[in-house]
Amino acid sequence: MAVMVRDRGFYRRFFTLTLLIAMQNLVVYSVNLADNVMLGFYRESAMSGVTLVNQIQFLLQMLVMGIGEGILVLASRSWGEKDVGAIRRVASIGMRIALGVAVLMGVIVFCFPEDCLRLMSADETIVQEGAGYLRIICFSYVFFAMTNILIIVMRSVETVKIAFLVSVSTLCINVALNSLLIYGNWGFPELGARGAAIATLTSRVVEFLIMCVYLKRFDRKVRLRLRDFLRFDWTLFRRFLRVGMPVVASNGLWGAAMFLQMAVLGHMPAADVAIGANSIANTAYQISSVVLFGSASATSVIIGKAMGERRQDLVRQYAKTLQVLYLCIGAATSLLLFFSKDLLIQFYAVSDATRQTALQFMTVLSVTAFGSAYQMPCLTGIVRAGGDTKFVMFNDLIFCWAVTLPISAVAAYGLHLSPVAVFFCLKADQLIKCAVAVVKVNRFRWLRTFDPEEPAPTAVEPV
């Protein structure tokens, strides 16, 4: 079997989906960058406090996106089968679960904001700055969940432009309101971190309304209506639990691991420096790696649709070609992050210690990004969409919880290594997972059917 697919339509679909999703991710991450930069100019402790809150937001994001990826796996196959009714039913199931998660997390953090933040930092100044932000931003969780579930439903049928437009509106509203409410410009009150929270909450409400208008007036593929979310398919729900919940669990485990990674850095000496540097480095990484994450989402759509069309022969060809494309994307991402780090740091008004630590963190990320660019789309794109949704969950459970976190805790509190050494320990699994991805993808044992009456396809080694 040839390594590279010769069908130009495949490359056109992959790069179109990847670039459009990447542009959406770029705008989304630019919102975080704007918050960090503007709060960094206002007060460094405010930026660090919001960074802690963003870890809670990241956990919610991972859970919602896990639910969304479960929807994507099932809905993209239904799209390949031309079964739009099944897409509506799985959207209803995913929306209910996502709303439940968002409401639960919102209630917890609203009632216990300081206690949640003290899990990640012992610095009371940072905790109080973050608590004021958290009490407001928690009301955006429901709107965030609903908007992202709707975006993923549209993505499953290869409609991705609306997500970019929604994200652009969020960025514009958020930046404009930040300039007014953080600093108190044009007669508005100076609210600092709380002003940034109000700006973000407002933008989340607006993006949800834009998405509703699009579905009502412009969508011609799925034609979702409110009544579709009032119906419930128990048979499909059981299938979602079997196929989708391992994805939710995997994302939840990873999000919780990132929460604990922040706790490791937040309880080290000079925690304010480590937290601020981590915020800057991760924001820079997210912006530079948007194509990486876009490639994983594009892969899920392409592989899922081919599986729905019962074209396992194409799936095997696609898997080989995609691995080569991932390596090229990884090399470009690593080089971009490494050579742009000195430019990106100029946007932040932070202390010299935070600046130097952030540059060191970004150097580490420029190395581990190459591994992320290969193993992440291989496992969350190819393997999941191919039908093996449990493997990634067990893989993350082992590497994040049994390897990365224990070793990092020993490095920080037992060996008292420097923040950059601890940070490398926290990110090293991105390189180690590459070996797992190579073996898993190229054995083709992830080709599965979701129909219990139909036997799973036999794994066949490539010729």
Tab-separated table of C-alpha atoms in Angstrom:
chain	number	residue	atom	x	y	z
A	1	MET	CA	0.000	0.000	0.000
A	2	ALA	CA	1.374	3.421	-0.969
A	3	VAL	CA	2.115	5.776	1.907
A	4	MET	CA	0.614	8.890	0.309
A	5	VAL	CA	-2.972	9.022	-0.960
A	6	ARG	CA	-3.187	10.159	-4.590
A	7	ASP	CA	-6.699	11.591	-4.343
A	8	ARG	CA	-6.447	15.390	-4.447
A	9	GLY	CA	-9.926	15.662	-2.962
A	10	PHE	CA	-8.646	14.093	0.260
A	11	TYR	CA	-5.952	16.740	0.694
A	12	ARG	CA	-8.391	19.502	-0.207
A	13	ARG	CA	-10.895	18.322	2.447
A	14	PHE	CA	-8.222	17.774	5.088
A	15	PHE	CA	-6.487	21.128	4.695
A	16	THR	CA	-9.739	23.064	4.284
A	17	LEU	CA	-11.179	21.597	7.475
A	18	THR	CA	-7.857	21.899	9.305
A	19	LEU	CA	-7.306	25.544	8.386
A	20	LEU	CA	-10.865	26.642	9.141
A	21	ILE	CA	-10.844	24.887	12.520
A	22	ALA	CA	-7.350	26.266	13.175
A	23	MET	CA	-8.552	29.804	12.440
A	24	GLN	CA	-11.388	29.334	14.923
A	25	ASN	CA	-8.971	28.005	17.550
A	26	LEU	CA	-6.613	30.918	16.870
A	27	VAL	CA	-9.371	33.420	17.587
A	28	VAL	CA	-10.446	31.517	20.716
A	29	TYR	CA	-6.901	31.460	22.071
A	30	SER	CA	-6.483	35.112	21.154
A	31	VAL	CA	-9.275	35.853	23.637
A	32	ASN	CA	-7.164	34.243	26.388
A	33	LEU	CA	-4.105	36.103	25.133
A	34	ALA	CA	-5.998	39.411	25.260
A	35	ASP	CA	-7.152	38.720	28.827
A	36	ASN	CA	-3.646	37.768	29.953
A	37	VAL	CA	-1.934	40.707	28.254
A	38	MET	CA	-4.448	43.318	29.427
A	39	LEU	CA	-4.506	41.998	32.998
A	40	GLY	CA	-0.703	41.716	32.937
A	41	PHE	CA	-0.523	45.454	32.269
A	42	TYR	CA	-3.080	46.071	35.002
A	43	ARG	CA	-1.544	43.942	37.756
A	44	GLU	CA	0.525	40.732	37.633
A	45	SER	CA	-1.348	39.205	40.582
A	46	ALA	CA	-4.620	39.701	38.655
A	47	MET	CA	-3.171	37.831	35.673
A	48	SER	CA	-1.999	34.994	37.937
A	49	GLY	CA	-5.388	34.796	39.672
A	50	VAL	CA	-7.221	34.539	36.354
A	51	THR	CA	-4.703	31.897	35.263
A	52	LEU	CA	-5.858	29.720	38.170
A	53	VAL	CA	-9.484	30.232	37.187
A	54	ASN	CA	-8.650	29.319	33.611
A	55	GLN	CA	-7.541	25.886	34.821
A	56	ILE	CA	-11.080	25.312	36.086
A	57	GLN	CA	-12.382	26.630	32.771
A	58	PHE	CA	-9.971	24.244	31.037
A	59	LEU	CA	-11.405	21.307	32.993
A	60	LEU	CA	-14.923	22.321	31.909
A	61	GLN	CA	-13.675	22.766	28.352
A	62	MET	CA	-12.155	19.279	28.339
A	63	LEU	CA	-15.377	17.718	29.618
A	64	VAL	CA	-17.572	19.616	27.150
A	65	MET	CA	-15.197	18.895	24.275
A	66	GLY	CA	-15.103	15.246	25.338
A	67	ILE	CA	-18.881	15.126	25.078
A	68	GLY	CA	-18.577	16.945	21.758
A	69	GLU	CA	-15.993	14.492	20.448
A	70	GLY	CA	-18.305	11.641	21.418
A	71	ILE	CA	-21.003	13.377	19.366
A	72	LEU	CA	-18.521	13.873	16.526
A	73	VAL	CA	-17.568	10.190	16.398
A	74	LEU	CA	-21.202	9.093	16.160
A	75	ALA	CA	-22.560	12.000	14.091
A	76	SER	CA	-19.799	11.918	11.453
A	77	ARG	CA	-20.591	8.249	10.827
A	78	SER	CA	-24.285	9.104	10.575
A	79	TRP	CA	-23.340	11.824	8.097
A	80	GLY	CA	-21.508	9.222	6.022
A	81	GLU	CA	-24.661	7.062	6.194
A	82	LYS	CA	-26.861	10.105	5.292
A	83	ASP	CA	-28.881	9.604	8.494
A	84	VAL	CA	-29.575	13.197	9.589
A	85	GLY	CA	-32.209	12.099	12.096
A	86	ALA	CA	-29.565	10.216	14.080
A	87	ILE	CA	-27.422	13.365	14.158
A	88	ARG	CA	-30.307	15.309	15.710
A	89	ARG	CA	-30.891	12.612	18.310
A	90	VAL	CA	-27.246	12.358	19.344
A	91	ALA	CA	-27.084	16.177	19.530
A	92	SER	CA	-29.956	16.098	22.033
A	93	ILE	CA	-28.179	13.507	24.158
A	94	GLY	CA	-24.873	15.397	24.124
A	95	MET	CA	-26.529	18.720	24.927
A	96	ARG	CA	-28.264	17.320	28.009
A	97	ILE	CA	-25.054	15.813	29.365
A	98	ALA	CA	-23.024	18.983	28.643
A	99	LEU	CA	-25.589	21.197	30.369
A	100	GLY	CA	-25.557	18.919	33.403
A	101	VAL	CA	-21.757	19.168	33.657
A	102	ALA	CA	-21.774	22.960	33.178
A	103	VAL	CA	-24.464	23.570	35.805
A	104	LEU	CA	-22.761	21.282	38.345
A	105	MET	CA	-19.358	22.939	37.935
A	106	GLY	CA	-20.911	26.413	37.972
A	107	VAL	CA	-22.702	25.764	41.269
A	108	ILE	CA	-19.577	24.302	42.912
A	109	VAL	CA	-17.246	27.160	41.986
A	110	PHE	CA	-19.849	29.826	42.786
A	111	CYS	CA	-20.373	28.444	46.284
A	112	PHE	CA	-16.701	27.633	47.029
A	113	PRO	CA	-14.495	29.886	44.836
A	114	GLU	CA	-11.627	30.406	47.293
A	115	ASP	CA	-11.507	26.725	48.280
A	116	CYS	CA	-11.280	25.676	44.618
A	117	LEU	CA	-8.435	28.115	43.928
A	118	ARG	CA	-6.487	27.206	47.081
A	119	LEU	CA	-6.135	23.716	45.638
A	120	MET	CA	-3.769	25.259	43.077
A	121	SER	CA	-2.019	28.037	45.004
A	122	ALA	CA	-1.254	29.001	48.595
A	123	ASP	CA	-0.733	32.671	47.672
A	124	GLU	CA	-3.751	34.425	49.209
A	125	THR	CA	-3.366	37.531	47.029
A	126	ILE	CA	-3.614	35.461	43.872
A	127	VAL	CA	-6.529	33.453	45.308
A	128	GLN	CA	-8.554	36.575	46.127
A	129	GLU	CA	-7.905	38.098	42.697
A	130	GLY	CA	-9.084	34.884	41.070
A	131	ALA	CA	-12.138	34.470	43.325
A	132	GLY	CA	-13.658	37.773	42.204
A	133	TYR	CA	-13.240	36.690	38.574
A	134	LEU	CA	-14.589	33.187	39.243
A	135	ARG	CA	-17.830	34.321	40.888
A	136	ILE	CA	-18.792	36.063	37.655
A	137	ILE	CA	-17.294	33.835	34.983
A	138	CYS	CA	-19.087	30.729	36.319
A	139	PHE	CA	-22.344	32.080	34.849
A	140	SER	CA	-20.809	31.731	31.376
A	141	TYR	CA	-20.356	27.967	31.728
A	142	VAL	CA	-23.868	27.093	30.499
A	143	PHE	CA	-23.583	29.339	27.432
A	144	PHE	CA	-20.099	27.996	26.690
A	145	ALA	CA	-21.365	24.403	26.827
A	146	MET	CA	-24.399	24.991	24.593
A	147	THR	CA	-22.455	26.949	21.971
A	148	ASN	CA	-19.672	24.402	21.678
A	149	ILE	CA	-22.021	21.434	21.406
A	150	LEU	CA	-23.839	23.174	18.547
A	151	ILE	CA	-20.536	24.032	16.848
A	152	ILE	CA	-19.406	20.400	17.007
A	153	VAL	CA	-22.705	19.171	15.587
A	154	MET	CA	-22.134	21.504	12.630
A	155	ARG	CA	-18.537	20.323	12.346
A	156	SER	CA	-19.698	16.697	12.071
A	157	VAL	CA	-21.472	17.585	8.806
A	158	GLU	CA	-18.447	19.527	7.516
A	159	THR	CA	-19.862	22.989	8.298
A	160	VAL	CA	-17.027	24.884	9.992
A	161	LYS	CA	-17.166	28.516	8.818
A	162	ILE	CA	-19.844	29.518	11.328
A	163	ALA	CA	-17.568	28.528	14.214
A	164	PHE	CA	-14.920	30.946	12.972
A	165	LEU	CA	-17.442	33.780	12.673
A	166	VAL	CA	-18.750	33.096	16.168
A	167	SER	CA	-15.214	33.139	17.599
A	168	VAL	CA	-14.391	36.432	15.855
A	169	SER	CA	-17.449	38.052	17.447
A	170	THR	CA	-16.308	36.784	20.849
A	171	LEU	CA	-12.833	38.229	20.379
A	172	CYS	CA	-14.069	41.659	19.293
A	173	ILE	CA	-16.603	41.978	22.110
A	174	ASN	CA	-14.206	40.654	24.729
A	175	VAL	CA	-11.324	42.969	23.798
A	176	ALA	CA	-13.583	46.021	23.562
A	177	LEU	CA	-15.209	45.411	26.941
A	178	ASN	CA	-11.871	44.491	28.533
A	179	SER	CA	-10.453	47.891	27.597
A	180	LEU	CA	-13.430	49.579	29.238
A	181	LEU	CA	-13.954	47.476	32.354
A	182	ILE	CA	-10.441	46.414	33.387
A	183	TYR	CA	-8.943	49.923	33.380
A	184	GLY	CA	-12.088	52.056	33.767
A	185	ASN	CA	-11.809	53.870	30.427
A	186	TRP	CA	-14.500	56.186	28.954
A	187	GLY	CA	-16.209	56.673	32.299
A	188	PHE	CA	-16.680	52.959	33.067
A	189	PRO	CA	-15.744	51.643	36.533
A	190	GLU	CA	-12.232	50.189	37.021
A	191	LEU	CA	-13.003	46.570	37.871
A	192	GLY	CA	-9.724	44.764	37.096
A	193	ALA	CA	-10.150	40.987	36.957
A	194	ARG	CA	-13.904	41.262	37.596
A	195	GLY	CA	-14.179	43.516	34.543
A	196	ALA	CA	-12.489	40.850	32.421
A	197	ALA	CA	-15.009	38.303	33.735
A	198	ILE	CA	-17.974	40.520	32.804
A	199	ALA	CA	-16.508	40.992	29.318
A	200	THR	CA	-16.086	37.255	28.820
A	201	LEU	CA	-19.580	36.476	30.143
A	202	THR	CA	-21.098	39.016	27.760
A	203	SER	CA	-19.226	37.612	24.768
A	204	ARG	CA	-20.333	34.041	25.645
A	205	VAL	CA	-23.985	35.098	25.678
A	206	VAL	CA	-23.631	36.874	22.326
A	207	GLU	CA	-21.890	33.946	20.624
A	208	PHE	CA	-24.672	31.604	21.770
A	209	LEU	CA	-27.306	33.936	20.312
A	210	ILE	CA	-25.392	34.115	17.011
A	211	MET	CA	-25.295	30.327	16.859
A	212	CYS	CA	-29.053	30.112	17.483
A	213	VAL	CA	-29.760	32.596	14.679
A	214	TYR	CA	-27.554	30.615	12.284
A	215	LEU	CA	-29.321	27.340	13.057
A	216	LYS	CA	-32.734	28.960	12.659
A	217	ARG	CA	-32.115	30.939	9.484
A	218	PHE	CA	-29.176	29.504	7.540
A	219	ASP	CA	-28.464	25.837	8.313
A	220	ARG	CA	-29.739	23.502	5.571
A	221	LYS	CA	-27.986	20.258	6.538
A	222	VAL	CA	-29.086	19.234	10.034
A	223	ARG	CA	-32.014	21.661	10.544
A	224	LEU	CA	-31.897	21.480	14.348
A	225	ARG	CA	-34.915	22.872	16.171
A	226	LEU	CA	-35.771	23.288	19.837
A	227	ARG	CA	-38.159	20.341	19.689
A	228	ASP	CA	-35.244	18.086	18.710
A	229	PHE	CA	-33.665	18.698	22.113
A	230	LEU	CA	-36.896	17.729	23.877
A	231	ARG	CA	-36.793	14.210	22.412
A	232	PHE	CA	-34.719	11.386	23.833
A	233	ASP	CA	-33.599	8.153	22.163
A	234	TRP	CA	-32.728	5.550	24.796
A	235	THR	CA	-31.177	3.164	22.275
A	236	LEU	CA	-28.850	5.856	20.970
A	237	PHE	CA	-28.170	6.993	24.545
A	238	ARG	CA	-26.886	3.524	25.420
A	239	ARG	CA	-24.680	3.619	22.324
A	240	PHE	CA	-23.390	7.056	23.344
A	241	LEU	CA	-22.535	5.701	26.806
A	242	ARG	CA	-20.644	2.812	25.227
A	243	VAL	CA	-18.834	4.851	22.581
A	244	GLY	CA	-18.824	8.446	23.789
A	245	MET	CA	-18.358	8.230	27.544
A	246	PRO	CA	-14.797	6.830	27.278
A	247	VAL	CA	-14.006	10.009	25.315
A	248	VAL	CA	-15.587	12.161	28.037
A	249	ALA	CA	-13.690	10.228	30.710
A	250	SER	CA	-10.420	10.604	28.790
A	251	ASN	CA	-10.844	14.359	28.422
A	252	GLY	CA	-11.927	14.667	32.034
A	253	LEU	CA	-8.858	12.775	33.247
A	254	TRP	CA	-6.616	14.970	31.113
A	255	GLY	CA	-8.318	18.163	32.264
A	256	ALA	CA	-8.005	17.086	35.906
A	257	ALA	CA	-4.346	16.244	35.302
A	258	MET	CA	-3.754	19.762	33.935
A	259	PHE	CA	-5.479	21.100	37.068
A	260	LEU	CA	-3.045	19.135	39.241
A	261	GLN	CA	-0.094	20.190	37.097
A	262	MET	CA	-0.961	23.780	37.946
A	263	ALA	CA	-1.180	22.755	41.605
A	264	VAL	CA	2.366	21.310	41.403
A	265	LEU	CA	3.707	24.610	40.038
A	266	GLY	CA	1.488	26.695	42.327
A	267	HIS	CA	2.866	25.206	45.517
A	268	MET	CA	6.536	25.541	44.598
A	269	PRO	CA	8.689	28.403	45.953
A	270	ALA	CA	8.042	31.643	44.032
A	271	ALA	CA	4.696	30.267	42.902
A	272	ASP	CA	3.591	33.607	41.448
A	273	VAL	CA	6.504	33.485	38.984
A	274	ALA	CA	5.820	29.863	37.989
A	275	ILE	CA	2.071	30.466	37.550
A	276	GLY	CA	2.579	33.636	35.507
A	277	ALA	CA	5.226	32.004	33.328
A	278	ASN	CA	3.028	28.952	32.794
A	279	SER	CA	0.140	31.195	31.718
A	280	ILE	CA	2.292	33.020	29.169
A	281	ALA	CA	3.948	29.863	27.839
A	282	ASN	CA	0.727	27.888	27.458
A	283	THR	CA	-1.077	30.764	25.764
A	284	ALA	CA	1.828	31.106	23.311
A	285	TYR	CA	1.786	27.345	22.732
A	286	GLN	CA	-1.955	27.301	22.080
A	287	ILE	CA	-1.687	30.082	19.526
A	288	SER	CA	1.286	28.531	17.723
A	289	SER	CA	-0.282	25.049	17.656
A	290	VAL	CA	-3.747	25.828	16.297
A	291	VAL	CA	-3.075	23.812	13.140
A	292	LEU	CA	-2.111	20.846	15.293
A	293	PHE	CA	-5.495	20.783	17.036
A	294	GLY	CA	-7.276	21.576	13.794
A	295	SER	CA	-5.695	18.525	12.174
A	296	ALA	CA	-7.049	16.267	14.932
A	297	SER	CA	-10.605	17.576	14.509
A	298	ALA	CA	-10.390	17.364	10.712
A	299	THR	CA	-9.164	13.791	11.023
A	300	SER	CA	-12.160	12.819	13.161
A	301	VAL	CA	-14.560	14.123	10.529
A	302	ILE	CA	-12.770	12.487	7.571
A	303	ILE	CA	-12.147	9.110	9.225
A	304	GLY	CA	-15.609	9.023	10.795
A	305	LYS	CA	-17.328	9.752	7.495
A	306	ALA	CA	-15.300	7.064	5.682
A	307	MET	CA	-16.194	4.559	8.405
A	308	GLY	CA	-19.870	5.500	8.022
A	309	GLU	CA	-19.549	4.781	4.295
A	310	ARG	CA	-18.040	1.353	5.154
A	311	ARG	CA	-14.789	2.248	3.355
A	312	GLN	CA	-12.202	0.670	5.676
A	313	ASP	CA	-9.850	0.380	2.713
A	314	LEU	CA	-9.807	4.179	2.427
A	315	VAL	CA	-9.388	4.554	6.175
A	316	ARG	CA	-6.189	2.499	6.085
A	317	GLN	CA	-4.808	4.613	3.241
A	318	TYR	CA	-5.789	7.829	4.993
A	319	ALA	CA	-4.124	6.733	8.242
A	320	LYS	CA	-0.761	6.254	6.534
A	321	THR	CA	-0.883	9.606	4.759
A	322	LEU	CA	-2.118	11.509	7.804
A	323	GLN	CA	0.852	10.387	9.875
A	324	VAL	CA	3.227	12.003	7.383
A	325	LEU	CA	1.183	15.213	7.431
A	326	TYR	CA	1.242	15.266	11.249
A	327	LEU	CA	5.044	15.105	11.285
A	328	CYS	CA	5.238	18.069	8.898
A	329	ILE	CA	2.778	20.041	11.041
A	330	GLY	CA	4.761	19.157	14.164
A	331	ALA	CA	8.040	20.384	12.723
A	332	ALA	CA	6.451	23.671	11.631
A	333	THR	CA	4.788	24.168	15.026
A	334	SER	CA	8.002	23.551	16.970
A	335	LEU	CA	10.017	25.936	14.825
A	336	LEU	CA	7.334	28.629	14.976
A	337	LEU	CA	7.115	28.506	18.764
A	338	PHE	CA	10.888	28.469	19.250
A	339	PHE	CA	11.647	31.404	16.978
A	340	SER	CA	8.652	33.520	18.017
A	341	LYS	CA	8.997	33.198	21.777
A	342	ASP	CA	11.136	36.338	22.186
A	343	LEU	CA	8.614	38.349	20.185
A	344	LEU	CA	5.599	37.009	22.078
A	345	ILE	CA	7.076	37.793	25.485
A	346	GLN	CA	7.299	41.466	24.526
A	347	PHE	CA	3.504	41.731	24.788
A	348	TYR	CA	3.614	41.101	28.546
A	349	ALA	CA	4.435	43.657	31.253
A	350	VAL	CA	5.751	41.212	33.865
A	351	SER	CA	8.750	40.941	36.157
A	352	ASP	CA	12.150	39.862	34.832
A	353	ALA	CA	11.915	36.590	36.756
A	354	THR	CA	8.561	35.736	35.191
A	355	ARG	CA	9.856	36.752	31.757
A	356	GLN	CA	12.917	34.499	31.951
A	357	THR	CA	10.964	31.552	33.315
A	358	ALA	CA	8.328	31.943	30.584
A	359	LEU	CA	11.043	31.881	27.897
A	360	GLN	CA	12.424	28.664	29.392
A	361	PHE	CA	8.948	27.119	29.494
A	362	MET	CA	8.358	28.053	25.848
A	363	THR	CA	11.649	26.416	24.885
A	364	VAL	CA	10.476	23.193	26.524
A	365	LEU	CA	7.132	23.422	24.717
A	366	SER	CA	8.849	23.964	21.376
A	367	VAL	CA	10.421	20.517	21.844
A	368	THR	CA	7.381	18.656	23.178
A	369	ALA	CA	5.094	20.250	20.541
A	370	PHE	CA	6.609	17.960	17.907
A	371	GLY	CA	5.466	14.926	19.879
A	372	SER	CA	2.029	16.429	20.516
A	373	ALA	CA	1.549	17.136	16.813
A	374	TYR	CA	2.031	13.439	15.993
A	375	GLN	CA	0.561	11.435	18.861
A	376	MET	CA	-2.457	13.598	19.695
A	377	PRO	CA	-4.174	13.537	16.255
A	378	CYS	CA	-3.129	9.908	15.792
A	379	LEU	CA	-4.873	8.838	18.986
A	380	THR	CA	-7.733	11.338	19.336
A	381	GLY	CA	-8.329	11.620	15.592
A	382	ILE	CA	-7.552	8.345	13.820
A	383	VAL	CA	-7.980	5.806	16.623
A	384	ARG	CA	-11.090	7.351	18.190
A	385	ALA	CA	-12.868	7.990	14.895
A	386	GLY	CA	-11.938	4.478	13.779
A	387	GLY	CA	-13.964	3.085	16.667
A	388	ASP	CA	-11.570	2.413	19.567
A	389	THR	CA	-12.688	5.119	21.981
A	390	LYS	CA	-11.442	3.376	25.134
A	391	PHE	CA	-7.758	3.172	24.251
A	392	VAL	CA	-7.056	6.893	24.623
A	393	MET	CA	-8.746	6.880	28.032
A	394	PHE	CA	-6.494	4.107	29.363
A	395	ASN	CA	-3.448	5.654	27.692
A	396	ASP	CA	-4.042	9.016	29.388
A	397	LEU	CA	-4.819	7.316	32.689
A	398	ILE	CA	-1.455	5.564	32.658
A	399	PHE	CA	0.742	8.377	31.366
A	400	CYS	CA	-0.872	11.347	33.126
A	401	TRP	CA	-1.722	9.799	36.464
A	402	ALA	CA	0.754	6.941	36.900
A	403	VAL	CA	3.814	8.518	35.247
A	404	THR	CA	3.780	12.289	34.699
A	405	LEU	CA	2.183	13.566	37.915
A	406	PRO	CA	4.095	11.310	40.375
A	407	ILE	CA	7.462	12.021	38.703
A	408	SER	CA	6.760	15.766	38.619
A	409	ALA	CA	5.732	15.820	42.278
A	410	VAL	CA	8.967	14.042	43.247
A	411	ALA	CA	10.972	16.464	41.096
A	412	ALA	CA	9.299	19.485	42.712
A	413	TYR	CA	9.030	18.504	46.366
A	414	GLY	CA	11.475	15.625	46.792
A	415	LEU	CA	14.403	16.680	44.616
A	416	HIS	CA	13.578	20.433	44.723
A	417	LEU	CA	14.430	20.884	41.065
A	418	SER	CA	14.016	24.194	39.251
A	419	PRO	CA	10.612	25.206	37.812
A	420	VAL	CA	11.808	24.580	34.239
A	421	ALA	CA	12.933	21.028	35.131
A	422	VAL	CA	9.579	20.323	36.779
A	423	PHE	CA	7.790	21.814	33.770
A	424	PHE	CA	9.698	19.470	31.450
A	425	CYS	CA	8.656	16.495	33.599
A	426	LEU	CA	5.036	17.650	33.313
A	427	LYS	CA	5.226	17.768	29.495
A	428	ALA	CA	7.559	14.830	28.739
A	429	ASP	CA	4.679	12.403	28.194
A	430	GLN	CA	3.935	14.172	24.905
A	431	LEU	CA	7.148	12.683	23.526
A	432	ILE	CA	6.802	9.250	25.138
A	433	LYS	CA	3.271	8.759	23.777
A	434	CYS	CA	4.649	8.893	20.225
A	435	ALA	CA	5.961	5.336	20.535
A	436	VAL	CA	2.515	4.169	21.632
A	437	ALA	CA	0.856	6.020	18.734
A	438	VAL	CA	3.176	4.488	16.111
A	439	VAL	CA	2.408	0.946	17.232
A	440	LYS	CA	-1.315	1.480	17.811
A	441	VAL	CA	-2.153	3.218	14.535
A	442	ASN	CA	-0.143	0.953	12.253
A	443	ARG	CA	-1.574	-2.296	13.620
A	444	PHE	CA	-5.104	-1.257	12.499
A	445	ARG	CA	-6.840	-2.991	15.390
A	446	TRP	CA	-8.791	0.188	16.093
A	447	LEU	CA	-11.167	-0.388	13.146
A	448	ARG	CA	-14.490	-0.981	14.907
A	449	THR	CA	-18.192	-0.801	14.131
A	450	PHE	CA	-20.721	0.721	16.525
A	451	ASP	CA	-23.563	-1.508	15.302
A	452	PRO	CA	-23.932	-4.384	17.791
A	453	GLU	CA	-25.539	-6.583	15.131
A	454	GLU	CA	-22.639	-6.145	12.709
A	455	PRO	CA	-19.288	-7.842	13.420
A	456	ALA	CA	-16.290	-5.556	13.736
A	457	PRO	CA	-13.990	-5.520	10.733
A	458	THR	CA	-10.962	-7.746	11.030
A	459	ALA	CA	-7.698	-5.899	11.512
A	460	VAL	CA	-5.548	-6.344	8.424
A	461	GLU	CA	-1.898	-5.436	8.277
A	462	PRO	CA	-1.037	-3.087	5.374
A	463	VAL	CA	0.414	-4.736	2.295
